[in-house]
Tab-separated table of C-alpha atoms in Angstrom:
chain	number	residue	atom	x	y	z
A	142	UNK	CA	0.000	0.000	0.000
A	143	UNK	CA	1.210	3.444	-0.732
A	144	UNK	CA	2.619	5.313	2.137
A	145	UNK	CA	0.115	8.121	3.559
A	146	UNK	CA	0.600	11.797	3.459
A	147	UNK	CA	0.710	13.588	6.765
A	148	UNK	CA	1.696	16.995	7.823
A	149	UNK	CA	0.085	19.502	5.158
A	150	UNK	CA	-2.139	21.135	7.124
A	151	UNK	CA	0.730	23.514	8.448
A	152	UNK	CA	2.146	23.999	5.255
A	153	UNK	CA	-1.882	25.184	3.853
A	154	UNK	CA	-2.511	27.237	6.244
A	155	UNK	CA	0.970	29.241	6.052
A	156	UNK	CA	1.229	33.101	5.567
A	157	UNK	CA	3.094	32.121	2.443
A	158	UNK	CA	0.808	29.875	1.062
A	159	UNK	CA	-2.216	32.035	1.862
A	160	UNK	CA	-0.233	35.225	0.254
A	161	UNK	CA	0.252	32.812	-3.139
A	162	UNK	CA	-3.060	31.472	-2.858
A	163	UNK	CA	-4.657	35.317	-3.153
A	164	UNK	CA	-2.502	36.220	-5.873
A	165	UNK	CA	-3.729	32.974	-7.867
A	166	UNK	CA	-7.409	33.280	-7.225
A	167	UNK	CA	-7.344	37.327	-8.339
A	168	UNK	CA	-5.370	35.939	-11.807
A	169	UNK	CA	-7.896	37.293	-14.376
A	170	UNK	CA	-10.277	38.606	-12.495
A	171	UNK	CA	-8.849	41.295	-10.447
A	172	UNK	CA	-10.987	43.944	-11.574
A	173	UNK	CA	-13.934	41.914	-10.324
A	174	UNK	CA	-15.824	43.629	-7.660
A	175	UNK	CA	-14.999	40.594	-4.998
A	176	UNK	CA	-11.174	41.124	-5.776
A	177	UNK	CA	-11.135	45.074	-5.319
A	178	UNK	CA	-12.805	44.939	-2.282
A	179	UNK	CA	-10.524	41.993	-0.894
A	180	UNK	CA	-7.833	43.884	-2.090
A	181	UNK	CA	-8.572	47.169	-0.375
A	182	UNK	CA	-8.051	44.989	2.720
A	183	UNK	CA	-5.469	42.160	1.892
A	184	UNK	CA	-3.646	41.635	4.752
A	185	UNK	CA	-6.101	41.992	7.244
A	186	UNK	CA	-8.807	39.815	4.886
A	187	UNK	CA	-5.682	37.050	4.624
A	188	UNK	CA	-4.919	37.282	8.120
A	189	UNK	CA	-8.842	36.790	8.973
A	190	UNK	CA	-8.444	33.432	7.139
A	191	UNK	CA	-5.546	32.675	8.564
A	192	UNK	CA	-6.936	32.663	11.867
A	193	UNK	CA	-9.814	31.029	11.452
A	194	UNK	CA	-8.333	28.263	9.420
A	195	UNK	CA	-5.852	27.542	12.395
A	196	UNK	CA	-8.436	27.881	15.183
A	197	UNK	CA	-10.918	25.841	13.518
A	198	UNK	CA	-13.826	28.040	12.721
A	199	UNK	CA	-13.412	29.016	9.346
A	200	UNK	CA	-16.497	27.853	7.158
A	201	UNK	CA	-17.173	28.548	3.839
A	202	UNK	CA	-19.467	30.817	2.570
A	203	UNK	CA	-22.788	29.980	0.414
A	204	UNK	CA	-22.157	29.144	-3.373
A	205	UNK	CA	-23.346	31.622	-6.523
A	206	UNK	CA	-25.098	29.688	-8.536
A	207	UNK	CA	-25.583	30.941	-12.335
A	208	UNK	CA	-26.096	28.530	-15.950
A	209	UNK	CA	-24.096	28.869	-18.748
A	210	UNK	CA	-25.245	27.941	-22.243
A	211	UNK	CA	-22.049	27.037	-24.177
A	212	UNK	CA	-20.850	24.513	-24.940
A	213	UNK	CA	-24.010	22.959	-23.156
A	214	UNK	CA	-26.450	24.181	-19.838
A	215	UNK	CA	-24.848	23.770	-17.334
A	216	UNK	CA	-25.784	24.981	-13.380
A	217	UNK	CA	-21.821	26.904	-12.416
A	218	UNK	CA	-21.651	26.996	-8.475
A	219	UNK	CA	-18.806	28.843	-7.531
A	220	UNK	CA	-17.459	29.707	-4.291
A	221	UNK	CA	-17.224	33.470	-2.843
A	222	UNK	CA	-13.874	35.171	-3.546
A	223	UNK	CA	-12.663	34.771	0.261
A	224	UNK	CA	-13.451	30.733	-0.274
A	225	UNK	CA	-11.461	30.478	-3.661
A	226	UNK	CA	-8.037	31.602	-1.728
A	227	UNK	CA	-8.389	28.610	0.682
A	228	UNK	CA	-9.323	26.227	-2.847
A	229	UNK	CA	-6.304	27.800	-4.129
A	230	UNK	CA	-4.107	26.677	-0.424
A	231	UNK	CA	-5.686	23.305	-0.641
A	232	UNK	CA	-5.093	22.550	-4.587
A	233	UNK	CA	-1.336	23.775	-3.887
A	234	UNK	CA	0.120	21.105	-1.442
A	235	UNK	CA	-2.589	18.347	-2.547
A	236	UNK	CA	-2.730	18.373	-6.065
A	237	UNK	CA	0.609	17.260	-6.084
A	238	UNK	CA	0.229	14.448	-4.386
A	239	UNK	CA	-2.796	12.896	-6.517
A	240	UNK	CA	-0.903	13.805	-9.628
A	241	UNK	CA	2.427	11.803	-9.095
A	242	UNK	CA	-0.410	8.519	-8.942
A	243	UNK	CA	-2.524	9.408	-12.001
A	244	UNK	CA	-2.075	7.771	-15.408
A	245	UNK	CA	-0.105	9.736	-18.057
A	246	UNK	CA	-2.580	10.108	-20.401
A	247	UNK	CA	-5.389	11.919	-18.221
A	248	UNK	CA	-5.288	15.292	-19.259
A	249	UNK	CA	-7.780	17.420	-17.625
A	250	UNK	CA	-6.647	20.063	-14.976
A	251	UNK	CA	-3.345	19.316	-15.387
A	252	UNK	CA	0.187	20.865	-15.222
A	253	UNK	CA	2.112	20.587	-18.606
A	254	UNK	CA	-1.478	18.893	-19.920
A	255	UNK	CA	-4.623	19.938	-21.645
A	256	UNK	CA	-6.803	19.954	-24.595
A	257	UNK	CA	-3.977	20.624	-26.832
A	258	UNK	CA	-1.764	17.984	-25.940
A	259	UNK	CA	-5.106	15.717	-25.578
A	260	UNK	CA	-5.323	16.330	-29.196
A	261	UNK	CA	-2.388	15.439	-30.381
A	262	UNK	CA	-2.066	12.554	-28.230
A	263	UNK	CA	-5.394	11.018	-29.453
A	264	UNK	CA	-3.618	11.679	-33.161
A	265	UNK	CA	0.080	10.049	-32.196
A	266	UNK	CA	-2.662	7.121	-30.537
A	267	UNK	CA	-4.337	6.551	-33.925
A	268	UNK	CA	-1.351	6.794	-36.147
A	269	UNK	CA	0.387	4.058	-33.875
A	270	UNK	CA	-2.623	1.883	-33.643
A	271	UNK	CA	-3.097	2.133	-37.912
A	272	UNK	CA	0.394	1.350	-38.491
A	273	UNK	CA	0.141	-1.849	-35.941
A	274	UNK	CA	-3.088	-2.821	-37.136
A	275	UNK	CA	-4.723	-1.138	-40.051
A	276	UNK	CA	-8.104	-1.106	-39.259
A	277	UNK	CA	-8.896	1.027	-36.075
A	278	UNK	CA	-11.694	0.808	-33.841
A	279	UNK	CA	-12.747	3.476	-31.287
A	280	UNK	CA	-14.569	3.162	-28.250
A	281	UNK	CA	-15.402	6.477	-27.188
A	282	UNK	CA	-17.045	7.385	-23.297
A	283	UNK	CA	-19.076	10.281	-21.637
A	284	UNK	CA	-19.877	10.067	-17.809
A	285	UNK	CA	-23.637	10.806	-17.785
A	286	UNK	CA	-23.788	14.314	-15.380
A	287	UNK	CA	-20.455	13.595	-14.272
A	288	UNK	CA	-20.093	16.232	-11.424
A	289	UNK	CA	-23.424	15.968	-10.426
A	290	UNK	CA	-23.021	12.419	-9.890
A	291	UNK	CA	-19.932	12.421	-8.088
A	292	UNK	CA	-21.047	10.662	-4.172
A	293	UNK	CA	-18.974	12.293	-1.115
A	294	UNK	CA	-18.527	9.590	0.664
A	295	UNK	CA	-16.409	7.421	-2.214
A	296	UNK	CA	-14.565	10.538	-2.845
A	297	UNK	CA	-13.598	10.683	0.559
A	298	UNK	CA	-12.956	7.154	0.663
A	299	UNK	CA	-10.443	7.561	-2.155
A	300	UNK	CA	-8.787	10.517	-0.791
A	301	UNK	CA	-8.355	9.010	2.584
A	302	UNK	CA	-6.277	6.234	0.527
A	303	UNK	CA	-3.403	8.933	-0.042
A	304	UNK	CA	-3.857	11.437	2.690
A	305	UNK	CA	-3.678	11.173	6.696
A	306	UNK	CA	-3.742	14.388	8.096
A	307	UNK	CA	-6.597	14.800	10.105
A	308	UNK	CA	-6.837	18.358	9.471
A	309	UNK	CA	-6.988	18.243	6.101
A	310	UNK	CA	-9.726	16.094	5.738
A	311	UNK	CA	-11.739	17.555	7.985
A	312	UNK	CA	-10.981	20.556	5.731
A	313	UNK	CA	-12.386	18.724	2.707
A	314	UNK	CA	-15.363	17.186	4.403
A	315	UNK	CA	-16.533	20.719	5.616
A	316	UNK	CA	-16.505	21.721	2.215
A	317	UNK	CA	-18.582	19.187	0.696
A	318	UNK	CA	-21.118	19.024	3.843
A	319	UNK	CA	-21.524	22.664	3.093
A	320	UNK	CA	-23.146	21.262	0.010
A	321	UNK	CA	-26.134	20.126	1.652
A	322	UNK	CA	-25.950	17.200	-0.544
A	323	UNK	CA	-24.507	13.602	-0.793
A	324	UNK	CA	-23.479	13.705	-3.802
A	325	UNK	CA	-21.994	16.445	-6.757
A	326	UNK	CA	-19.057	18.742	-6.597
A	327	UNK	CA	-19.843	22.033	-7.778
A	328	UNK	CA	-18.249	22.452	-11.027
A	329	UNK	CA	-16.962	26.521	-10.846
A	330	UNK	CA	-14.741	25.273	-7.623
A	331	UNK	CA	-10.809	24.268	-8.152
A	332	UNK	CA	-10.737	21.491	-5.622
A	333	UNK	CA	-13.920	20.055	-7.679
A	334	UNK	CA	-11.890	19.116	-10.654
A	335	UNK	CA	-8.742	17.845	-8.612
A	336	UNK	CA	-11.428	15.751	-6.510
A	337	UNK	CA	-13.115	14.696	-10.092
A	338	UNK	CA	-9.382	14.142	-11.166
A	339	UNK	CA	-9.377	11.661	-8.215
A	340	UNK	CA	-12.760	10.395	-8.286
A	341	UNK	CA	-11.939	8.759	-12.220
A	342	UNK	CA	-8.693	7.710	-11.287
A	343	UNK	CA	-9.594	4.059	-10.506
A	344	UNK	CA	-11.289	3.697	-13.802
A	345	UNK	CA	-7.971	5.112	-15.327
A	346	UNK	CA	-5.951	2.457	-13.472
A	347	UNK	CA	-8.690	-0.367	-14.066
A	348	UNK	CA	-8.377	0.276	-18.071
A	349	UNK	CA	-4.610	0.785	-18.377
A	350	UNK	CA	-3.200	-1.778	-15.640
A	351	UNK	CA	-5.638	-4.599	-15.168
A	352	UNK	CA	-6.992	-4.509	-18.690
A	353	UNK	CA	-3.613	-3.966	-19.891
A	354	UNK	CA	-4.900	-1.232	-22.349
A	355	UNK	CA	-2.082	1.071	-24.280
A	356	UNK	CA	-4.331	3.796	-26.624
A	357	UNK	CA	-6.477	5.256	-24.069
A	358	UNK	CA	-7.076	8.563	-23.305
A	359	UNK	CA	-9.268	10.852	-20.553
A	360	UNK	CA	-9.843	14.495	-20.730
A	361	UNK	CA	-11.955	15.146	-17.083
A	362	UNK	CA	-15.176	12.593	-17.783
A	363	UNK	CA	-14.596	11.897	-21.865
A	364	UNK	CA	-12.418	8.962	-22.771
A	365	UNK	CA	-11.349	6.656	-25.190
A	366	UNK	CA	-10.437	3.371	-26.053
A	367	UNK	CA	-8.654	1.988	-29.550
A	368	UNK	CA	-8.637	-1.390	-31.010
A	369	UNK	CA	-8.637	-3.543	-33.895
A	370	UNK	CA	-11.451	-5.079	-32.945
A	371	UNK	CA	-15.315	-4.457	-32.118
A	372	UNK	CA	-16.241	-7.144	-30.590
A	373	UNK	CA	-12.846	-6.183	-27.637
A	374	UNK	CA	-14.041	-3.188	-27.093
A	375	UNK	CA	-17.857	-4.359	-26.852
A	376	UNK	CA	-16.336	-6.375	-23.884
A	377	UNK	CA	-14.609	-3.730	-22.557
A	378	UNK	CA	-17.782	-1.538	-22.941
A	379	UNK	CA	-19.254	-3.903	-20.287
A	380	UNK	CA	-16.455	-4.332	-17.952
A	381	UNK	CA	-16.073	-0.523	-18.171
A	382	UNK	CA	-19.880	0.044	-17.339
A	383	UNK	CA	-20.305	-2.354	-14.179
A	384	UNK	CA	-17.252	-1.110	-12.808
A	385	UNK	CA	-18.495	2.617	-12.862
A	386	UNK	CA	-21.963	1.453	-11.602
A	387	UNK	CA	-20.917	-0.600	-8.813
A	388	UNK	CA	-17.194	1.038	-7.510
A	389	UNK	CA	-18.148	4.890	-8.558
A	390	UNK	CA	-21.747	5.089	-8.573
A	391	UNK	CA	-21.610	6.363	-11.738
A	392	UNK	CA	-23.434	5.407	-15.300
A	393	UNK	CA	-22.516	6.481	-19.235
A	394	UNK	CA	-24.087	8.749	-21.483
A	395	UNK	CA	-26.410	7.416	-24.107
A	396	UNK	CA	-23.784	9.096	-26.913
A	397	UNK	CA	-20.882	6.462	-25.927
A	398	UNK	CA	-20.511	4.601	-28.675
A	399	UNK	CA	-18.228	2.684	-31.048
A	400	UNK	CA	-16.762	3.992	-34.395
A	401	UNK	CA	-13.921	3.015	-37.353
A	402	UNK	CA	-11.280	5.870	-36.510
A	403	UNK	CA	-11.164	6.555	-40.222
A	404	UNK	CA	-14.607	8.896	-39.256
A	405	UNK	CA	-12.472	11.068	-36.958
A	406	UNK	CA	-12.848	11.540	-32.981
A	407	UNK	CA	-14.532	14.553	-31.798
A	408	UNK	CA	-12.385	14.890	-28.045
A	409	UNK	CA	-10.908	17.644	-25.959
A	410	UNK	CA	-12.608	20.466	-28.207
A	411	UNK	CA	-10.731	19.568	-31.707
A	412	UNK	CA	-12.153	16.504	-34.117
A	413	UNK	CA	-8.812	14.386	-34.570
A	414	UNK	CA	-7.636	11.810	-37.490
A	415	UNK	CA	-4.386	10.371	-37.520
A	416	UNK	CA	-3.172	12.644	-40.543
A	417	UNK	CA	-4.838	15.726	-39.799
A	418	UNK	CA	-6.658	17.840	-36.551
A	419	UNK	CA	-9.369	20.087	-36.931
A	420	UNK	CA	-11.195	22.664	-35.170
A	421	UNK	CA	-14.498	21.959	-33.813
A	422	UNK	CA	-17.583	23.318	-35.795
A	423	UNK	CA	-19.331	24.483	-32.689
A	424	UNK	CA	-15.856	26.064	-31.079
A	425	UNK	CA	-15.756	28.266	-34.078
A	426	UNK	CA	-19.227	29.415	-34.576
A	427	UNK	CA	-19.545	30.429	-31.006
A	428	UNK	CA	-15.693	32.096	-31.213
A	429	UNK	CA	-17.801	34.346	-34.349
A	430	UNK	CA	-20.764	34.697	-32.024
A	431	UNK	CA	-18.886	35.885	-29.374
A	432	UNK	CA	-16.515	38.071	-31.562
A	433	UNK	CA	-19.552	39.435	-33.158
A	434	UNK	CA	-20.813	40.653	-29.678
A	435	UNK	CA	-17.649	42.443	-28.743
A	436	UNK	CA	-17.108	44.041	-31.547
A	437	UNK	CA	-21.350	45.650	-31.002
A	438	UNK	CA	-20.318	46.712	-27.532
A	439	UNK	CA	-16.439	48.117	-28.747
A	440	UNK	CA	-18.299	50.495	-31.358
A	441	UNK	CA	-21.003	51.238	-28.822
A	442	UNK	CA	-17.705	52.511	-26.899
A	443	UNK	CA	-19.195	49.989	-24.516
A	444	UNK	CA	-16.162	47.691	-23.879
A	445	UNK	CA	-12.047	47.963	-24.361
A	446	UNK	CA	-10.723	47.210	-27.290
A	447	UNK	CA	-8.614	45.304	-25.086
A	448	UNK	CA	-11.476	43.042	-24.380
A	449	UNK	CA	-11.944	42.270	-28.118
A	450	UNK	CA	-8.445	41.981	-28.734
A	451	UNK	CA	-8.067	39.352	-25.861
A	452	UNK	CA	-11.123	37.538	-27.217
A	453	UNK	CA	-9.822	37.222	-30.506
A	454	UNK	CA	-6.371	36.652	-29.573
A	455	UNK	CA	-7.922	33.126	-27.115
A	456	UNK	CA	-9.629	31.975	-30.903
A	457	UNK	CA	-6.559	32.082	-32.481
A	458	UNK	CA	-4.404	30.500	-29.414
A	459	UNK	CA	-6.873	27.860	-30.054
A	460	UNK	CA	-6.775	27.316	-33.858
A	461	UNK	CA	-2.716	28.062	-34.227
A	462	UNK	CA	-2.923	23.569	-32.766
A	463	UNK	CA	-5.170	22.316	-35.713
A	464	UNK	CA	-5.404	22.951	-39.345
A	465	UNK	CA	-8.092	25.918	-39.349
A	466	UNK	CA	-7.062	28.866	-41.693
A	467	UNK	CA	-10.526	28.565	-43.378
A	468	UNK	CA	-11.880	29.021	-39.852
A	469	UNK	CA	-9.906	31.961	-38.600
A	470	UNK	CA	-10.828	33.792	-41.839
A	471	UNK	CA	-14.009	33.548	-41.230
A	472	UNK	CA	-14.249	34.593	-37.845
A	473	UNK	CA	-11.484	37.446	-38.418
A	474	UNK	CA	-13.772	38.920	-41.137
A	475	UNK	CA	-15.819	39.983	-38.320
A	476	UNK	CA	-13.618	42.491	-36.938
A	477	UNK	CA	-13.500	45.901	-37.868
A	478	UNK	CA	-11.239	47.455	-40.386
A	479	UNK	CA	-10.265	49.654	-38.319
């Protein structure tokens, strides 16, 4: 059994890490109305934290809840400003500890990770598998409400397996008891993904080192499987599903399904083939959408043209990975000339 962590609960609640935590939960939003007022205040607002953190009594404060539309609805809880610095302490000192356990090829949430080396990934994975094989196969999975779905006491169970400071779990069972729930993580919060991270983990483990799997892939709670063969990953389908449903709790999307590679995999917001990566059609008409919008409010002298600028600049961040020149024209043409 690997050896338990002990002993983080000083280094959380340290000035230092408190002081580092505030300056990461203010990145890109520190013109928020939260962050100013926080800021007006900082040391007395950190030390506040600080002391309640090591006397016991700190307790987070109610969730905003808001939807989003895009890509999908979705309910965003996310914590108050205040709440997001002690995230920010916890995902510091823990997050490294899950990570050095978690397969290679999970890329969600991730240092040195992402959708962009997802991508190519899934692209090296199906130019390996057609040069072994020929024929590829692709089993591709969804997690049906994923956060929502995610019980408490499992998660706990699982973090327990790596972490013995008393402190700190009492830390992280405060924070999901102030859910008012039994199960769901609230998907705006940082600890939520490292704890969904966690949560997948054994079905990571399950695929790559009992089933002896080499070409799969996760990005958060969308995964995939490659092989020569239907039928193999029909099987696997199975195993896959009663695992979820009895370890996790947990049950897949109507949309998993199996597919010949040579149709392309839609995954971690690009649509992949082994010779060639593309945007995704939705990622660039809502990029237009969106660029459409700023550039209303900017000649309504409404926003910066920083703003616009930044928006535009994120699109193309995003396109310079795949072949999309047809796409950025398009959704450049929307700018004005001036």
């Amino acid at each position: 059994m690997a050896k338990k962590i002990n002993n983080l609960w000083p280094k959380i609640i340290s000035w230092d890490c408190l002081l580092y935590s505030w300056r990461q939960a203010r990145k890109g939003k520190r013109y928020k109305p939260a962050a100013m007022e926080f800021a007006q205040k900082w040391e007395e607002n950190l030390l506040n934290i600080h002391n309640h953190l090591i006397w016991g009594t700190w307790r987070p404060m109610p969730l905003s809840t808001f939807p989003v539309f895009t890509p999908k609805y979705r309910i965003i809880e996310a914590p108050a400003f205040q709440d997001r610095i002690v995230h920010h302490a916890m995902y510091a000192h823990l997050e490294p500890v899950f990570d050095r356990s978690f397969i290679f090829d999970s890329y969600a949430c991730r240092k040195n990770k992402g959708i962009h080396r997802a991508a190519f990934r899934v692209q090296n994975f199906l130019k390996r598998a057609h040069r072994n094989w020929g024929q590829v196969y692709v089993l591709q999975g969804d997690i049906a409400s994923y956060f929502p779905s995610i019980l408490h006491g499992r998660l706990l169970r699982q973090i327990a397996k790596k972490i013995k400071d008393r402190r700190v779990m009492q830390l992280w069972k405060m924070l999901l008891r102030s859910l008012n729930r039994q199960k769901g993580l609230p998907i705006g919060a940082l600890v939520s993904q490292l704890g969904a991270n966690i949560y997948l983990d054994a079905m990571d483990h399950l695929i790559k080192d009992e089933l002896g799997e080499k070409y799969y892939t996760r990005y958060m709670d969308d995964w995939l499987l490659l092989s020569p063969s239907k039928s193999h990953l029909w099987s696997r389908l199975e195993l896959i599903k009663e695992f979820l449903l009895d370890d996790l709790g947990l049950s897949l999307n109507p949309k998993t399904r199996i597919f010949p590679a040579k149709q392309g995999v839609d995954f971690a917001g690009y649509r992949v083939w082994r010779s060639h990566i593309l945007p995704r059609k939705r990622n660039v008409a809502a990029a237009r959408r969106r660029i459409k919008k700023l550039v209303r409010l900017y000649e309504a002298r409404k926003i910066a043209l920083e703003t616009l600028q930044g928006s535009t600049a994120s699109f193309l961040g995003y396109s310079k990975h795949c072949a999309a020149n047809y796409a950025v024209e398009n959704v450049l043409k929307e700018l004005p000339s001036k």
